[in-house]
CSV table of C-alpha atoms and ligand atoms in Angstrom, one decimal:
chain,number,residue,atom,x,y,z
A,1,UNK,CA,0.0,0.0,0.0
A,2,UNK,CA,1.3,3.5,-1.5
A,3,UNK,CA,-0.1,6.2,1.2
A,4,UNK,CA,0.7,9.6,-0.6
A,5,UNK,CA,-1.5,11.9,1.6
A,6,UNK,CA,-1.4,12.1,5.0
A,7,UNK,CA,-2.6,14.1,8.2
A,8,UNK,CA,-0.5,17.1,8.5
A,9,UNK,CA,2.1,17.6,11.2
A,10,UNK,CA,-0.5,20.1,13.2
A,11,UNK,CA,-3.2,17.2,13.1
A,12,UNK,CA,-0.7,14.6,14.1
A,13,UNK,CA,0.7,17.2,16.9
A,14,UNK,CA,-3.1,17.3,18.0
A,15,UNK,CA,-4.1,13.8,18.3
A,16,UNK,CA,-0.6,13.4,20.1
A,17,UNK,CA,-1.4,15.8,22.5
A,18,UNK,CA,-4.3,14.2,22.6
A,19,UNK,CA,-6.0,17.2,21.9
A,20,UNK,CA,-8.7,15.9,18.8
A,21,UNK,CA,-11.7,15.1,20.2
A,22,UNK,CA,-12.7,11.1,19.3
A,23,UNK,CA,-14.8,11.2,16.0
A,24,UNK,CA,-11.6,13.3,14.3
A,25,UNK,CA,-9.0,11.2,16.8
A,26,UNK,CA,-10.9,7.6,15.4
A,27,UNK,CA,-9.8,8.7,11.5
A,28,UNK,CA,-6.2,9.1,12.6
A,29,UNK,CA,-5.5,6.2,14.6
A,30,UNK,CA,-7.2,4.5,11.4
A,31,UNK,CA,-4.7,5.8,9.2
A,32,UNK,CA,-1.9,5.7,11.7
A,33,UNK,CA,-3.1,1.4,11.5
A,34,UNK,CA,-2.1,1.9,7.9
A,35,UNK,CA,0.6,4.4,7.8
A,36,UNK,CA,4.1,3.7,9.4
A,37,UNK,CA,5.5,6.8,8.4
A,38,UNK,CA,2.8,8.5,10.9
A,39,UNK,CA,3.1,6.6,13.4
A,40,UNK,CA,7.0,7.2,13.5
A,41,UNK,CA,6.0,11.0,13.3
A,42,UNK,CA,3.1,10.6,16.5
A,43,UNK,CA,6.1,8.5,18.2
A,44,UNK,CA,8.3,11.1,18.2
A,45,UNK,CA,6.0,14.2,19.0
A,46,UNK,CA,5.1,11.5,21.8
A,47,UNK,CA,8.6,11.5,23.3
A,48,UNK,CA,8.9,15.6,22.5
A,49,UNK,CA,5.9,15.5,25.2
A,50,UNK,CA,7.2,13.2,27.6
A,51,UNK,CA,10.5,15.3,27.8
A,52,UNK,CA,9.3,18.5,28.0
A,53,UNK,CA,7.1,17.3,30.6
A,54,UNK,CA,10.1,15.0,32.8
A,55,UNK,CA,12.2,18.6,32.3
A,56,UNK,CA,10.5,21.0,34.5
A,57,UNK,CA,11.6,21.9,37.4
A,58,UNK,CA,9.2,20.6,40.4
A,59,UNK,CA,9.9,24.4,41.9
A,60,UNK,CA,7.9,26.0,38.9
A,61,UNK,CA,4.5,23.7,40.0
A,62,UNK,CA,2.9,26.6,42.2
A,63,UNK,CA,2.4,26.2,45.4
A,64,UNK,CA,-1.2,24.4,45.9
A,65,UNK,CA,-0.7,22.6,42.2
A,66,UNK,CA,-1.1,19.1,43.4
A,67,UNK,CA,-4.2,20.2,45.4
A,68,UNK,CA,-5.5,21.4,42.1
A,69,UNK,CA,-4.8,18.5,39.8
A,70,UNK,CA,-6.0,16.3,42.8
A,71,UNK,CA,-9.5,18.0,43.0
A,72,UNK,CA,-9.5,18.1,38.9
A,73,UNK,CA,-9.5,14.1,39.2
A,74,UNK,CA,-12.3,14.3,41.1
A,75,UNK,CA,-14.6,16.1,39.3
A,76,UNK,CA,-16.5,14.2,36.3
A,77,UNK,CA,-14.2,13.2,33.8
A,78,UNK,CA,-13.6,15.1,30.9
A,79,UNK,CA,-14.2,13.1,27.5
A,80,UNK,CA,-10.2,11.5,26.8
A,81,UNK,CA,-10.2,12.4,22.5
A,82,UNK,CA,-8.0,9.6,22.1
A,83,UNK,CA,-9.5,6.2,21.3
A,84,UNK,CA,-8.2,4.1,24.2
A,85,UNK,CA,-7.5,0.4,22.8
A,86,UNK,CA,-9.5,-2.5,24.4
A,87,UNK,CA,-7.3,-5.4,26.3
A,88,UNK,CA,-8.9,-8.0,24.1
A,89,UNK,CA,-9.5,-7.1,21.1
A,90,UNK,CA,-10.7,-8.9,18.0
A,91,UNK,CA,-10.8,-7.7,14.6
A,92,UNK,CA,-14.0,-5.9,14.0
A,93,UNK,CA,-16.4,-7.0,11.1
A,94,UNK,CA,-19.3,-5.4,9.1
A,95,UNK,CA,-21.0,-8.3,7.5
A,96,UNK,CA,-18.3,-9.6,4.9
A,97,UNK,CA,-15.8,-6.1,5.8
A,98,UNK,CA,-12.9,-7.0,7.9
A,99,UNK,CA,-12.6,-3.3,9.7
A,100,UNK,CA,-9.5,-1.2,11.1
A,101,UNK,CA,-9.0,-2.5,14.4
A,102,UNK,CA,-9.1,1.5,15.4
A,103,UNK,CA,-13.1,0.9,15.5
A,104,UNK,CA,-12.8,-2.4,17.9
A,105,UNK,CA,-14.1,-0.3,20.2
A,106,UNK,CA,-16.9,1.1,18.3
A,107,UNK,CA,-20.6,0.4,17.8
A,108,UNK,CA,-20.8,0.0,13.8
A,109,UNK,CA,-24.3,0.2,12.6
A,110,UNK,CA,-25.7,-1.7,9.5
A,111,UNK,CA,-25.5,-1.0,5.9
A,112,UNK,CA,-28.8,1.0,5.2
A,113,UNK,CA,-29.1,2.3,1.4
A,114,UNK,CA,-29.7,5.4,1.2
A,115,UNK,CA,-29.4,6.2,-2.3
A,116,UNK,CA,-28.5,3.7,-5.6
A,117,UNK,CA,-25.2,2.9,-5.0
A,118,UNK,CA,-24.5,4.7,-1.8
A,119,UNK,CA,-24.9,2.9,1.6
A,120,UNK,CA,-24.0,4.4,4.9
A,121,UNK,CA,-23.1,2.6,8.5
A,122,UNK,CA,-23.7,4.9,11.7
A,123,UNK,CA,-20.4,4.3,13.6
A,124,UNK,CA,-20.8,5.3,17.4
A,125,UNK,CA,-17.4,5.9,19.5
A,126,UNK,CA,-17.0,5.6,22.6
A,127,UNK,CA,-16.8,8.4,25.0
A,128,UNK,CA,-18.4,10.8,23.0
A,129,UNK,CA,-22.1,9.4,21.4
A,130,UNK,CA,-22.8,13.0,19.4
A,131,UNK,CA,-19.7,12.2,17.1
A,132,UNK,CA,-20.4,12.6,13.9
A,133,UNK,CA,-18.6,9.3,12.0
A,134,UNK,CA,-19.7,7.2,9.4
A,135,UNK,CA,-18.6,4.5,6.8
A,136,UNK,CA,-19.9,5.5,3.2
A,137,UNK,CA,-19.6,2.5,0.7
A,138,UNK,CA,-20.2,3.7,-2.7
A,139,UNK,CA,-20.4,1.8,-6.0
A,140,UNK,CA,-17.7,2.5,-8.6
A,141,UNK,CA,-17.9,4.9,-10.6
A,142,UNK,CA,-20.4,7.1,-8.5
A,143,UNK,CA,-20.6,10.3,-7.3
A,144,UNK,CA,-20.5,10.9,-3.7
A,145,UNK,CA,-23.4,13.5,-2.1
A,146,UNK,CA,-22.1,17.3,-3.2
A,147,UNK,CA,-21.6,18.9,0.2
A,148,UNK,CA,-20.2,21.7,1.7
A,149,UNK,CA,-19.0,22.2,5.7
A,150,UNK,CA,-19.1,24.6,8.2
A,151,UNK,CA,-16.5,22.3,9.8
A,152,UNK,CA,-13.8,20.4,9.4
A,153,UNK,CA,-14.2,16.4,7.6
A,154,UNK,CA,-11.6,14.2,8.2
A,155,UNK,CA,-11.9,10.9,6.0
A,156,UNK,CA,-9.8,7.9,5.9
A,157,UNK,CA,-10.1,5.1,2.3
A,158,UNK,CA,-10.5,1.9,2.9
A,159,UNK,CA,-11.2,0.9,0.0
A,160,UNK,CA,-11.4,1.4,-3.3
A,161,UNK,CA,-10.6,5.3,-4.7
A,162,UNK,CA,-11.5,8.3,-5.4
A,163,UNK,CA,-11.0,11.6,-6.7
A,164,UNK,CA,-11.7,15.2,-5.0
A,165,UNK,CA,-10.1,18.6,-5.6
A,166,UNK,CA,-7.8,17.6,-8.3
A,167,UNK,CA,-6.2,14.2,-6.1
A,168,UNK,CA,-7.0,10.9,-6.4
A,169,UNK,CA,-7.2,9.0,-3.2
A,170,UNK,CA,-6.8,5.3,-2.6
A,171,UNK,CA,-6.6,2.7,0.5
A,172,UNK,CA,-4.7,4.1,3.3
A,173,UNK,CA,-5.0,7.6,2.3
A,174,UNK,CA,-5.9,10.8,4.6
A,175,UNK,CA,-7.8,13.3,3.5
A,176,UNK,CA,-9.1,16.7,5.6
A,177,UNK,CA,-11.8,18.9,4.1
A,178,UNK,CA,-11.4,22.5,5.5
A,179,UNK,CA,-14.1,24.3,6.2
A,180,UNK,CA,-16.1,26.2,3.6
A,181,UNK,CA,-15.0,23.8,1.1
A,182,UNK,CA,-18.1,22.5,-1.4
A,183,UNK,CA,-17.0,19.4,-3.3
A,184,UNK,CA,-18.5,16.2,-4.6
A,185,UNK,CA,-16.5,13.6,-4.7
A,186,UNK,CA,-16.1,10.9,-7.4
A,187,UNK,CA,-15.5,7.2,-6.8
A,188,UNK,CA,-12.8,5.6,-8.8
A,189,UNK,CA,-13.8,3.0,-12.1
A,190,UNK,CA,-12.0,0.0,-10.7
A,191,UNK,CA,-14.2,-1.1,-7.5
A,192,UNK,CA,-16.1,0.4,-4.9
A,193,UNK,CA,-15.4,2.8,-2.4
A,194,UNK,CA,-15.6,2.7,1.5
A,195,UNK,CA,-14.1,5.5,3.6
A,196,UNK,CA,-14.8,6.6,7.2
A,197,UNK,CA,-15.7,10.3,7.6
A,198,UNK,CA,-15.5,12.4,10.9
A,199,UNK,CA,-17.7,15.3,10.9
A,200,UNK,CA,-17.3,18.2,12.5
A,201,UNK,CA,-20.1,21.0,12.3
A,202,UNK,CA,-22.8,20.8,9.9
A,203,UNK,CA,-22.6,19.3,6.9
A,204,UNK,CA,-24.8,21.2,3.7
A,205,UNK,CA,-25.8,18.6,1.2
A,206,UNK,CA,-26.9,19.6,-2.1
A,207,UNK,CA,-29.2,17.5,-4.6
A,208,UNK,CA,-31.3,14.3,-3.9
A,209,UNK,CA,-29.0,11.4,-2.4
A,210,UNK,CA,-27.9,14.8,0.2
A,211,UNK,CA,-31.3,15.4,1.4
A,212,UNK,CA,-32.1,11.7,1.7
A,213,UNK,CA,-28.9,11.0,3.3
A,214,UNK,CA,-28.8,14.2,6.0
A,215,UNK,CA,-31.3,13.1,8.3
A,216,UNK,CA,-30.2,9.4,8.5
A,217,UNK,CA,-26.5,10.2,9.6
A,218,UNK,CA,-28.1,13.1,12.0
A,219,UNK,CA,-26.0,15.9,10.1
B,1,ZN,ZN1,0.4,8.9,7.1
């Protein structure tokens, strides 16, 4: 597997830090499953952490610090934006789909058609139930919904291809949609297309297969 586009280092930084919250933090530790070359990049912004942290001085912790961190653990706990990796874990299936082990952890919904050609799976991650992430499995050739964002979309191939923006993207590759982008992509000849998408924001479809698939994936 050729990965040619990848989270940029400020994403990567992010989900290091552990800064993304889960729906976006899911699609990177998907592609990280895929992509060595990332996860040699999060490995290293890991250990830039883990010095910076083991190099200040106790004397610049104010005095009362502990206190505080101690009654921060004992409030409710905020939602961890990393996906946290189950002891056991078995390889996750969707009917005849073997699945990233990234979504072990998940709750992944059934195919449901929502258009010819286009099916979409709800996919529900822990620690955060509002996250907006789905698998869309479209036929080849087809075009994807015509959307535009008011937030970010992170989407991960699986498989199959497709083109967006002028970039063809196949299995293992990374793509984020800024906001105030409007595209349509356009699944590749060859086979079909599944791809995880984190949402973030709404999500504007234009056209039919938009409308018909909005209120079913709650965007
Ligand atoms: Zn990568």
């Amino acid at each position: 597997m050729t990965i040619r586009h990848h989270p940029d280092d400020e994403t990567l930084l992010s989900y290091a830090a552990g800064a993304l919250r889960p729906g976006p933090a899911l699609i990177i530790a998907t592609h990280l499953e895929a992509c060595a070359e990332c996860r040699r990049a999060v490995a290293r912004l890991e250990a830039a952490g883990g010095l910076l942290l083991t190099e200040m001085a106790p004397a610049e912790l104010s005095t009362g610090a502990l206190e505080a961190v101690m009654a921060r653990l004992d409030r409710p706990q905020a939602l961890p934006s990393r996906v946290v990796p189950l002891p056991v874990r078995r390889q996750p299936r969707l009917e005849d789909l073997a699945l990233p082990m990234a979504l072990a952890a998940c709750d992944v919904g059934p195919w449901r058609r929502v258009a010819p050609g286009v099916r979409v799976s709800r996919v529900r991650v822990p620690n955060d139930p509002k996250a907006k992430v789905i698998m869309l499995r479209v036929a080849a050739d087809k075009q994807m919904p015509r959307h535009g964002h008011t937030g970010i979309e992170f989407t991960q191939v699986l498989t199959g291809s497709f083109s967006d923006t002028g970039n063809h993207y196949r299995p293992g590759d990374f793509v984020a949609a800024e906001e105030g982008i409007d595209h349509q992509p356009v699944v590749g000849g060859e086979a079909e297309c599944i791809s995880l998408a984190a949402i973030e924001g709404r999500i504007q479809f234009r056209g039919l297969i938009g409308r018909l698939l909005s209120p079913f994936a709650g965007l």
